[in-house]
PDB file of C-alpha atoms in Angstrom:
ATOM      1  CA  VAL A   1     -28.874   9.984  61.545  1.00 83.00           C
ATOM      2  CA  LEU A   2     -25.308   8.646  61.547  1.00 86.00           C
ATOM      3  CA  VAL A   3     -24.690   4.938  61.056  1.00 85.00           C
ATOM      4  CA  LEU A   4     -21.700   3.242  62.667  1.00 83.00           C
ATOM      5  CA  ALA A   5     -20.897  -0.119  61.070  1.00 79.00           C
ATOM      6  CA  GLY A   6     -18.091  -2.449  60.088  1.00 76.00           C
ATOM      7  CA  GLU A   7     -15.335  -1.624  57.634  1.00 70.00           C
ATOM      8  CA  GLY A   8     -16.439  -2.236  54.047  1.00 67.00           C
ATOM      9  CA  ASP A   9     -19.920  -3.362  55.034  1.00 73.00           C
ATOM     10  CA  GLU A  10     -21.527  -2.283  51.755  1.00 73.00           C
ATOM     11  CA  GLU A  11     -24.880  -3.951  52.438  1.00 77.00           C
ATOM     12  CA  THR A  12     -25.324  -1.864  55.573  1.00 79.00           C
ATOM     13  CA  LEU A  13     -24.083   1.237  53.801  1.00 78.00           C
ATOM     14  CA  VAL A  14     -26.580   0.846  50.944  1.00 77.00           C
ATOM     15  CA  ALA A  15     -29.385   0.181  53.432  1.00 80.00           C
ATOM     16  CA  ALA A  16     -28.327   3.256  55.416  1.00 81.00           C
ATOM     17  CA  VAL A  17     -28.356   5.451  52.308  1.00 77.00           C
ATOM     18  CA  GLU A  18     -31.779   4.160  51.273  1.00 76.00           C
ATOM     19  CA  ALA A  19     -33.050   4.859  54.791  1.00 80.00           C
ATOM     20  CA  ARG A  20     -31.827   8.450  54.299  1.00 80.00           C
ATOM     21  CA  ALA A  21     -29.025   8.332  56.859  1.00 83.00           C
ATOM     22  CA  ASN A  22     -26.891  11.498  56.861  1.00 81.00           C
ATOM     23  CA  GLY A  23     -23.614   9.753  57.263  1.00 80.00           C
ATOM     24  CA  TYR A  24     -21.798   6.527  57.663  1.00 80.00           C
ATOM     25  CA  LEU A  25     -18.759   5.838  59.818  1.00 81.00           C
ATOM     26  CA  THR A  26     -16.753   2.676  60.241  1.00 79.00           C
ATOM     27  CA  LYS A  27     -15.930   1.305  63.673  1.00 80.00           C
ATOM     28  CA  THR A  28     -12.304   2.219  63.138  1.00 80.00           C
ATOM     29  CA  SER A  29     -13.169   5.921  62.852  1.00 80.00           C
ATOM     30  CA  SER A  30     -11.489   8.195  65.360  1.00 83.00           C
ATOM     31  CA  LEU A  31     -13.312  10.360  67.895  1.00 86.00           C
ATOM     32  CA  ALA A  32     -12.332  13.410  65.845  1.00 85.00           C
ATOM     33  CA  GLU A  33     -13.982  11.889  62.758  1.00 81.00           C
ATOM     34  CA  LEU A  34     -17.095  11.101  64.782  1.00 84.00           C
ATOM     35  CA  ILE A  35     -17.331  14.713  65.979  1.00 87.00           C
ATOM     36  CA  GLN A  36     -16.681  16.007  62.463  1.00 83.00           C
ATOM     37  CA  ALA A  37     -19.356  13.683  61.068  1.00 82.00           C
ATOM     38  CA  THR A  38     -21.865  14.740  63.716  1.00 86.00           C
ATOM     39  CA  ARG A  39     -21.304  18.387  62.870  1.00 87.00           C
ATOM     40  CA  ALA A  40     -21.586  17.671  59.143  1.00 83.00           C
ATOM     41  CA  ALA A  41     -24.848  15.787  59.705  1.00 83.00           C
ATOM     42  CA  TYR A  42     -26.132  18.733  61.745  1.00 85.00           C
ATOM     43  CA  ARG A  43     -25.389  21.002  58.776  1.00 84.00           C
ATOM     44  CA  GLY A  44     -27.411  18.622  56.577  1.00 80.00           C
ATOM     45  CA  GLU A  45     -24.403  17.257  54.712  1.00 79.00           C
ATOM     46  CA  THR A  46     -23.953  13.638  53.669  1.00 78.00           C
ATOM     47  CA  LEU A  47     -20.793  11.919  54.819  1.00 80.00           C
ATOM     48  CA  ILE A  48     -19.601   8.715  53.139  1.00 79.00           C
ATOM     49  CA  PRO A  49     -16.092   7.232  53.468  1.00 74.00           C
ATOM     50  CA  ALA A  50     -14.241   8.207  50.278  1.00 75.00           C
ATOM     51  CA  ARG A  51     -12.900   4.687  49.689  1.00 74.00           C
ATOM     52  CA  MET A  52     -16.472   3.334  49.617  1.00 77.00           C
ATOM     53  CA  LEU A  53     -17.944   6.025  47.375  1.00 84.00           C
ATOM     54  CA  GLY A  54     -17.308   4.358  43.995  1.00 87.00           C
ATOM     55  CA  SER A  55     -18.632   0.941  44.978  1.00 84.00           C
ATOM     56  CA  LEU A  56     -21.622   2.507  46.723  1.00 86.00           C
ATOM     57  CA  LEU A  57     -22.555   4.502  43.613  1.00 91.00           C
ATOM     58  CA  ALA A  58     -22.182   1.355  41.518  1.00 91.00           C
ATOM     59  CA  ARG A  59     -24.526  -0.505  43.877  1.00 88.00           C
ATOM     60  CA  LEU A  60     -27.081   2.306  43.758  1.00 88.00           C
ATOM     61  CA  ILE A  61     -26.969   2.356  39.958  1.00 92.00           C
ATOM     62  CA  GLU A  62     -27.371  -1.432  39.809  1.00 90.00           C
ATOM     63  CA  LYS A  63     -30.352  -1.319  42.169  1.00 86.00           C
ATOM     64  CA  ARG A  64     -31.912   1.432  40.101  1.00 88.00           C
ATOM     65  CA  ARG A  65     -31.458  -0.639  36.927  1.00 91.00           C
ATOM     66  CA  GLN A  66     -33.110  -3.637  38.580  1.00 88.00           C
ATOM     67  CA  ARG A  67     -35.944  -1.424  39.704  1.00 87.00           C
ATOM     68  CA  ASP A  68     -36.382   0.083  36.230  1.00 89.00           C
ATOM     69  CA  ASP A  69     -36.381  -3.393  34.670  1.00 89.00           C
ATOM     70  CA  ALA A  70     -38.953  -4.533  37.212  1.00 88.00           C
ATOM     71  CA  MET A  71     -41.141  -1.500  36.513  1.00 88.00           C
ATOM     72  CA  ARG A  72     -40.949  -2.253  32.787  1.00 90.00           C
ATOM     73  CA  GLN A  73     -42.117  -5.805  33.423  1.00 88.00           C
ATOM     74  CA  MET A  74     -44.772  -4.516  35.783  1.00 88.00           C
ATOM     75  CA  SER A  75     -46.155  -2.278  33.059  1.00 89.00           C
ATOM     76  CA  ARG A  76     -47.200  -5.410  31.157  1.00 91.00           C
ATOM     77  CA  LEU A  77     -49.601  -6.360  33.949  1.00 93.00           C
ATOM     78  CA  THR A  78     -53.222  -5.283  34.068  1.00 93.00           C
ATOM     79  CA  ARG A  79     -54.540  -3.597  37.173  1.00 92.00           C
ATOM     80  CA  ARG A  80     -56.123  -6.869  38.313  1.00 93.00           C
ATOM     81  CA  GLU A  81     -52.878  -8.742  37.775  1.00 93.00           C
ATOM     82  CA  ARG A  82     -51.031  -6.172  39.884  1.00 92.00           C
ATOM     83  CA  GLU A  83     -53.523  -6.745  42.684  1.00 92.00           C
ATOM     84  CA  ILE A  84     -52.864 -10.464  42.340  1.00 94.00           C
ATOM     85  CA  LEU A  85     -49.097  -9.873  42.475  1.00 93.00           C
ATOM     86  CA  VAL A  86     -49.423  -7.818  45.674  1.00 92.00           C
ATOM     87  CA  LEU A  87     -51.278 -10.710  47.293  1.00 93.00           C
ATOM     88  CA  LEU A  88     -48.776 -13.246  45.965  1.00 92.00           C
ATOM     89  CA  ALA A  89     -45.950 -11.198  47.471  1.00 91.00           C
ATOM     90  CA  GLN A  90     -47.786 -11.331  50.787  1.00 90.00           C
ATOM     91  CA  GLY A  91     -47.883 -15.130  50.578  1.00 90.00           C
ATOM     92  CA  ALA A  92     -51.592 -15.499  49.817  1.00 91.00           C
ATOM     93  CA  ASP A  93     -52.831 -18.768  48.297  1.00 90.00           C
ATOM     94  CA  ASN A  94     -55.527 -19.177  45.607  1.00 90.00           C
ATOM     95  CA  ASP A  95     -58.423 -19.201  48.068  1.00 92.00           C
ATOM     96  CA  VAL A  96     -57.234 -16.101  49.924  1.00 94.00           C
ATOM     97  CA  ILE A  97     -56.667 -14.274  46.626  1.00 94.00           C
ATOM     98  CA  ALA A  98     -60.110 -15.303  45.386  1.00 94.00           C
ATOM     99  CA  GLN A  99     -61.793 -14.151  48.592  1.00 94.00           C
ATOM    100  CA  SER A 100     -59.843 -10.873  48.723  1.00 93.00           C
ATOM    101  CA  LEU A 101     -60.721  -9.934  45.157  1.00 93.00           C
ATOM    102  CA  VAL A 102     -64.212 -11.472  45.206  1.00 94.00           C
ATOM    103  CA  ILE A 103     -63.505 -13.772  42.268  1.00 94.00           C
ATOM    104  CA  SER A 104     -63.667 -17.550  41.880  1.00 93.00           C
ATOM    105  CA  PRO A 105     -60.592 -19.665  42.728  1.00 92.00           C
ATOM    106  CA  ARG A 106     -60.504 -20.750  39.085  1.00 93.00           C
ATOM    107  CA  THR A 107     -60.351 -17.121  37.907  1.00 94.00           C
ATOM    108  CA  ALA A 108     -57.694 -16.408  40.510  1.00 93.00           C
ATOM    109  CA  ARG A 109     -55.645 -19.318  39.178  1.00 94.00           C
ATOM    110  CA  THR A 110     -55.933 -17.986  35.617  1.00 95.00           C
ATOM    111  CA  HIS A 111     -54.801 -14.528  36.718  1.00 94.00           C
ATOM    112  CA  ILE A 112     -51.862 -16.043  38.599  1.00 95.00           C
ATOM    113  CA  GLN A 113     -50.769 -17.989  35.528  1.00 95.00           C
ATOM    114  CA  ASN A 114     -50.939 -14.795  33.472  1.00 95.00           C
ATOM    115  CA  VAL A 115     -48.861 -12.904  36.049  1.00 95.00           C
ATOM    116  CA  LEU A 116     -46.195 -15.616  36.107  1.00 95.00           C
ATOM    117  CA  ALA A 117     -46.042 -15.695  32.317  1.00 95.00           C
ATOM    118  CA  LYS A 118     -45.765 -11.920  31.954  1.00 94.00           C
ATOM    119  CA  LEU A 119     -43.062 -11.674  34.606  1.00 93.00           C
ATOM    120  CA  GLU A 120     -41.270 -14.649  33.041  1.00 91.00           C
ATOM    121  CA  VAL A 121     -41.052 -16.478  36.360  1.00 93.00           C
ATOM    122  CA  HIS A 122     -41.907 -20.094  37.061  1.00 93.00           C
ATOM    123  CA  SER A 123     -43.507 -20.049  40.494  1.00 93.00           C
ATOM    124  CA  ARG A 124     -45.404 -17.906  42.967  1.00 91.00           C
ATOM    125  CA  LEU A 125     -42.352 -17.888  45.189  1.00 92.00           C
ATOM    126  CA  GLU A 126     -40.273 -16.535  42.344  1.00 92.00           C
ATOM    127  CA  ALA A 127     -42.899 -13.842  41.705  1.00 92.00           C
ATOM    128  CA  ALA A 128     -42.836 -12.840  45.375  1.00 91.00           C
ATOM    129  CA  ALA A 129     -39.025 -12.782  45.311  1.00 90.00           C
ATOM    130  CA  PHE A 130     -39.156 -10.594  42.177  1.00 89.00           C
ATOM    131  CA  VAL A 131     -41.250  -8.000  44.024  1.00 89.00           C
ATOM    132  CA  ILE A 132     -39.079  -8.009  47.134  1.00 86.00           C
ATOM    133  CA  ARG A 133     -35.723  -8.078  45.313  1.00 83.00           C
ATOM    134  CA  SER A 134     -36.591  -5.229  42.969  1.00 83.00           C
ATOM    135  CA  GLY A 135     -37.986  -3.074  45.787  1.00 78.00           C
ATOM    136  CA  ILE A 136     -41.198  -2.218  43.934  1.00 80.00           C
ATOM    137  CA  HIS A 137     -43.666  -3.329  46.595  1.00 77.00           C
ATOM    138  CA  GLU A 138     -44.806   0.205  47.464  1.00 75.00           C
ATOM    139  CA  GLU A 139     -45.314   1.174  43.815  1.00 75.00           C
ATOM    140  CA  LEU A 140     -47.146  -2.068  43.237  1.00 74.00           C
ATOM    141  CA  VAL A 141     -49.531  -1.467  46.131  1.00 73.00           C
ATOM    142  CA  GLY A 142     -50.094   2.099  44.914  1.00 69.00           C
ATOM    143  CA  ALA A 143     -50.733   0.973  41.354  1.00 60.00           C
ATOM    144  CA  GLY A 144     -53.162  -1.676  42.499  1.00 53.00           C
ATOM    145  CA  GLU A 145     -55.301   0.808  44.406  1.00 54.00           C
TER     146      GLU A 145
ATOM    147  CA  LEU B   1     -13.127  22.536  27.852  1.00 47.00           C
ATOM    148  CA  SER B   2     -16.540  24.072  27.184  1.00 53.00           C
ATOM    149  CA  GLU B   3     -16.582  22.411  23.767  1.00 52.00           C
ATOM    150  CA  LEU B   4     -15.768  19.089  25.366  1.00 51.00           C
ATOM    151  CA  GLU B   5     -18.469  19.566  27.991  1.00 51.00           C
ATOM    152  CA  SER B   6     -20.968  20.348  25.291  1.00 50.00           C
ATOM    153  CA  ASP B   7     -19.836  17.275  23.401  1.00 54.00           C
ATOM    154  CA  LEU B   8     -20.174  15.077  26.505  1.00 54.00           C
ATOM    155  CA  SER B   9     -23.618  16.375  27.360  1.00 51.00           C
ATOM    156  CA  THR B  10     -24.887  15.288  23.964  1.00 49.00           C
ATOM    157  CA  ARG B  11     -23.097  11.901  23.948  1.00 58.00           C
ATOM    158  CA  SER B  12     -25.299   8.864  24.252  1.00 63.00           C
ATOM    159  CA  GLY B  13     -22.452   6.454  24.912  1.00 88.00           C
ATOM    160  CA  ARG B  14     -21.014   5.022  28.082  1.00 94.00           C
ATOM    161  CA  PRO B  15     -17.490   5.963  29.153  1.00 95.00           C
ATOM    162  CA  ALA B  16     -15.009   3.147  29.675  1.00 95.00           C
ATOM    163  CA  ARG B  17     -11.592   3.319  31.302  1.00 95.00           C
ATOM    164  CA  ARG B  18      -8.856   2.493  28.849  1.00 94.00           C
ATOM    165  CA  ALA B  19      -7.740  -1.037  29.703  1.00 91.00           C
ATOM    166  CA  ASP B  20      -4.053  -0.184  29.741  1.00 94.00           C
ATOM    167  CA  VAL B  21      -4.389   2.703  32.216  1.00 94.00           C
ATOM    168  CA  TRP B  22      -3.496   1.786  35.790  1.00 91.00           C
ATOM    169  CA  LEU B  23      -5.075   3.081  38.956  1.00 91.00           C
ATOM    170  CA  ARG B  24      -2.609   3.534  41.781  1.00 87.00           C
ATOM    171  CA  GLN B  25      -3.788   4.083  45.328  1.00 81.00           C
ATOM    172  CA  SER B  26      -1.353   4.948  48.036  1.00 80.00           C
ATOM    173  CA  GLY B  27      -2.648   6.035  51.410  1.00 75.00           C
ATOM    174  CA  GLU B  28      -5.130   8.801  50.741  1.00 75.00           C
ATOM    175  CA  GLU B  29      -3.689   9.585  47.302  1.00 85.00           C
ATOM    176  CA  ASN B  30      -5.178   8.235  44.092  1.00 89.00           C
ATOM    177  CA  ALA B  31      -3.683   8.519  40.652  1.00 92.00           C
ATOM    178  CA  VAL B  32      -4.104   7.006  37.229  1.00 93.00           C
ATOM    179  CA  TYR B  33      -1.025   6.303  35.165  1.00 93.00           C
ATOM    180  CA  ASP B  34      -1.140   6.316  31.394  1.00 93.00           C
ATOM    181  CA  PRO B  35       1.719   4.111  30.093  1.00 93.00           C
ATOM    182  CA  VAL B  36       1.354   5.473  26.557  1.00 92.00           C
ATOM    183  CA  THR B  37       1.906   9.124  27.435  1.00 92.00           C
ATOM    184  CA  LYS B  38       3.805   8.195  30.616  1.00 92.00           C
ATOM    185  CA  SER B  39       1.659  10.698  32.496  1.00 92.00           C
ATOM    186  CA  LEU B  40       0.219  10.538  35.976  1.00 92.00           C
ATOM    187  CA  HIS B  41      -3.162  12.100  36.783  1.00 93.00           C
ATOM    188  CA  LEU B  42      -4.052  12.747  40.412  1.00 93.00           C
ATOM    189  CA  LEU B  43      -7.695  12.142  41.336  1.00 93.00           C
ATOM    190  CA  ASN B  44      -9.695  13.590  44.188  1.00 90.00           C
ATOM    191  CA  ASP B  45     -12.330  11.419  45.903  1.00 87.00           C
ATOM    192  CA  THR B  46     -15.161  12.418  43.559  1.00 89.00           C
ATOM    193  CA  ALA B  47     -13.022  11.932  40.452  1.00 93.00           C
ATOM    194  CA  LEU B  48     -11.952   8.509  41.749  1.00 93.00           C
ATOM    195  CA  ALA B  49     -15.588   7.485  42.289  1.00 92.00           C
ATOM    196  CA  ILE B  50     -16.473   8.571  38.742  1.00 95.00           C
ATOM    197  CA  TRP B  51     -13.369   6.835  37.382  1.00 95.00           C
ATOM    198  CA  GLU B  52     -14.546   3.590  38.993  1.00 93.00           C
ATOM    199  CA  LEU B  53     -17.945   4.067  37.342  1.00 95.00           C
ATOM    200  CA  CYS B  54     -16.345   4.364  33.892  1.00 96.00           C
ATOM    201  CA  ASP B  55     -16.927   0.660  33.265  1.00 94.00           C
ATOM    202  CA  GLY B  56     -18.381   0.884  29.756  1.00 94.00           C
ATOM    203  CA  LYS B  57     -21.829  -0.011  31.117  1.00 94.00           C
ATOM    204  CA  THR B  58     -22.798   3.073  33.102  1.00 95.00           C
ATOM    205  CA  ARG B  59     -24.168   6.136  31.316  1.00 94.00           C
ATOM    206  CA  PRO B  60     -23.250   9.629  32.567  1.00 95.00           C
ATOM    207  CA  ASP B  61     -26.894  10.320  33.436  1.00 94.00           C
ATOM    208  CA  GLU B  62     -26.930   7.210  35.660  1.00 94.00           C
ATOM    209  CA  MET B  63     -23.824   8.508  37.453  1.00 95.00           C
ATOM    210  CA  ILE B  64     -25.488  11.882  37.914  1.00 95.00           C
ATOM    211  CA  ASP B  65     -28.729  10.398  39.276  1.00 93.00           C
ATOM    212  CA  ALA B  66     -26.882   8.176  41.749  1.00 92.00           C
ATOM    213  CA  ILE B  67     -24.709  11.036  43.025  1.00 91.00           C
ATOM    214  CA  CYS B  68     -27.795  13.241  43.414  1.00 91.00           C
ATOM    215  CA  GLU B  69     -29.520  10.479  45.377  1.00 86.00           C
ATOM    216  CA  LEU B  70     -26.496   9.916  47.551  1.00 84.00           C
ATOM    217  CA  SER B  71     -25.512  13.498  48.224  1.00 82.00           C
ATOM    218  CA  GLY B  72     -28.840  15.303  48.051  1.00 81.00           C
ATOM    219  CA  MET B  73     -27.102  17.912  45.895  1.00 86.00           C
ATOM    220  CA  HIS B  74     -28.930  19.794  43.159  1.00 92.00           C
ATOM    221  CA  LEU B  75     -29.061  18.135  39.728  1.00 95.00           C
ATOM    222  CA  ASP B  76     -27.462  21.112  37.956  1.00 95.00           C
ATOM    223  CA  VAL B  77     -24.465  21.142  40.284  1.00 94.00           C
ATOM    224  CA  VAL B  78     -23.881  17.391  40.014  1.00 94.00           C
ATOM    225  CA  THR B  79     -24.343  17.435  36.229  1.00 96.00           C
ATOM    226  CA  GLU B  80     -21.750  20.182  35.890  1.00 96.00           C
ATOM    227  CA  ASP B  81     -19.258  18.325  38.107  1.00 94.00           C
ATOM    228  CA  VAL B  82     -19.690  14.949  36.416  1.00 95.00           C
ATOM    229  CA  GLU B  83     -19.474  16.417  32.923  1.00 95.00           C
ATOM    230  CA  ARG B  84     -16.391  18.428  33.850  1.00 96.00           C
ATOM    231  CA  ILE B  85     -14.623  15.390  35.331  1.00 96.00           C
ATOM    232  CA  LEU B  86     -15.533  13.183  32.344  1.00 95.00           C
ATOM    233  CA  ALA B  87     -14.362  15.942  30.010  1.00 94.00           C
ATOM    234  CA  GLU B  88     -11.036  16.052  31.826  1.00 95.00           C
ATOM    235  CA  PHE B  89     -10.652  12.267  31.551  1.00 95.00           C
ATOM    236  CA  ASP B  90     -11.595  12.455  27.891  1.00 93.00           C
ATOM    237  CA  ASP B  91      -9.243  15.355  27.248  1.00 93.00           C
ATOM    238  CA  ALA B  92      -6.429  13.352  28.817  1.00 93.00           C
ATOM    239  CA  GLY B  93      -7.260  10.458  26.482  1.00 93.00           C
ATOM    240  CA  LEU B  94      -8.067   8.091  29.342  1.00 95.00           C
ATOM    241  CA  LEU B  95     -11.476   7.007  28.091  1.00 93.00           C
ATOM    242  CA  ALA B  96     -13.007   4.977  25.317  1.00 89.00           C
ATOM    243  CA  TRP B  97     -16.726   5.462  24.665  1.00 89.00           C
ATOM    244  CA  VAL B  98     -19.005   2.492  24.252  1.00 90.00           C
ATOM    245  CA  THR B  99     -22.163   2.964  22.217  1.00 86.00           C
TER     246      THR B  99
END
């Protein structure tokens, strides 16, 4: 897959790399570059504009650090608390969490407070944002199963 | 060079560009200029990317992992390239190491 996007659009470039795109071209690329990129992609090579390589690597490293930090914080949670966090990230309220996990709303509330304290966040919204921002949702779902 | 590579592979620090070294980009050419030795070092695209990552915060193994992820190249090949480029920067006296 080749992605064609705006000049210096790093957000799109990072998203393209994470989606396993083979190459990335800017809209100012020539037809010759497009053909060259298509052939390179066919050969299984990865094509990134040289001028964007350094900043892209820096972004990837930063995302990986955030993910590692998030995983470290996640490791403090019990299995039950991870299940709670998955539901929080999906926007569930106390009653939904209690019903889903077959526990009382009071117990659900206690678990939620523990999750917030261990993640060092102040609200459910912040907890949900933590999961989404750090890109650990899949690991979290897997760990909760 | 092999001694330097061996040294780099066992370093636990993070390489940092010397603050007084300038990066000059002109068209498709990239070079770093060292005002102390008055020497100019031409960089290819990969070397430039690694130079930009020499921020005193990024460890060589983080550089290697990111390049592997980006390029899909084998770890051994990327490790060899990154260590060689860092060794060349180090040999030229362009880096300080942060521990």
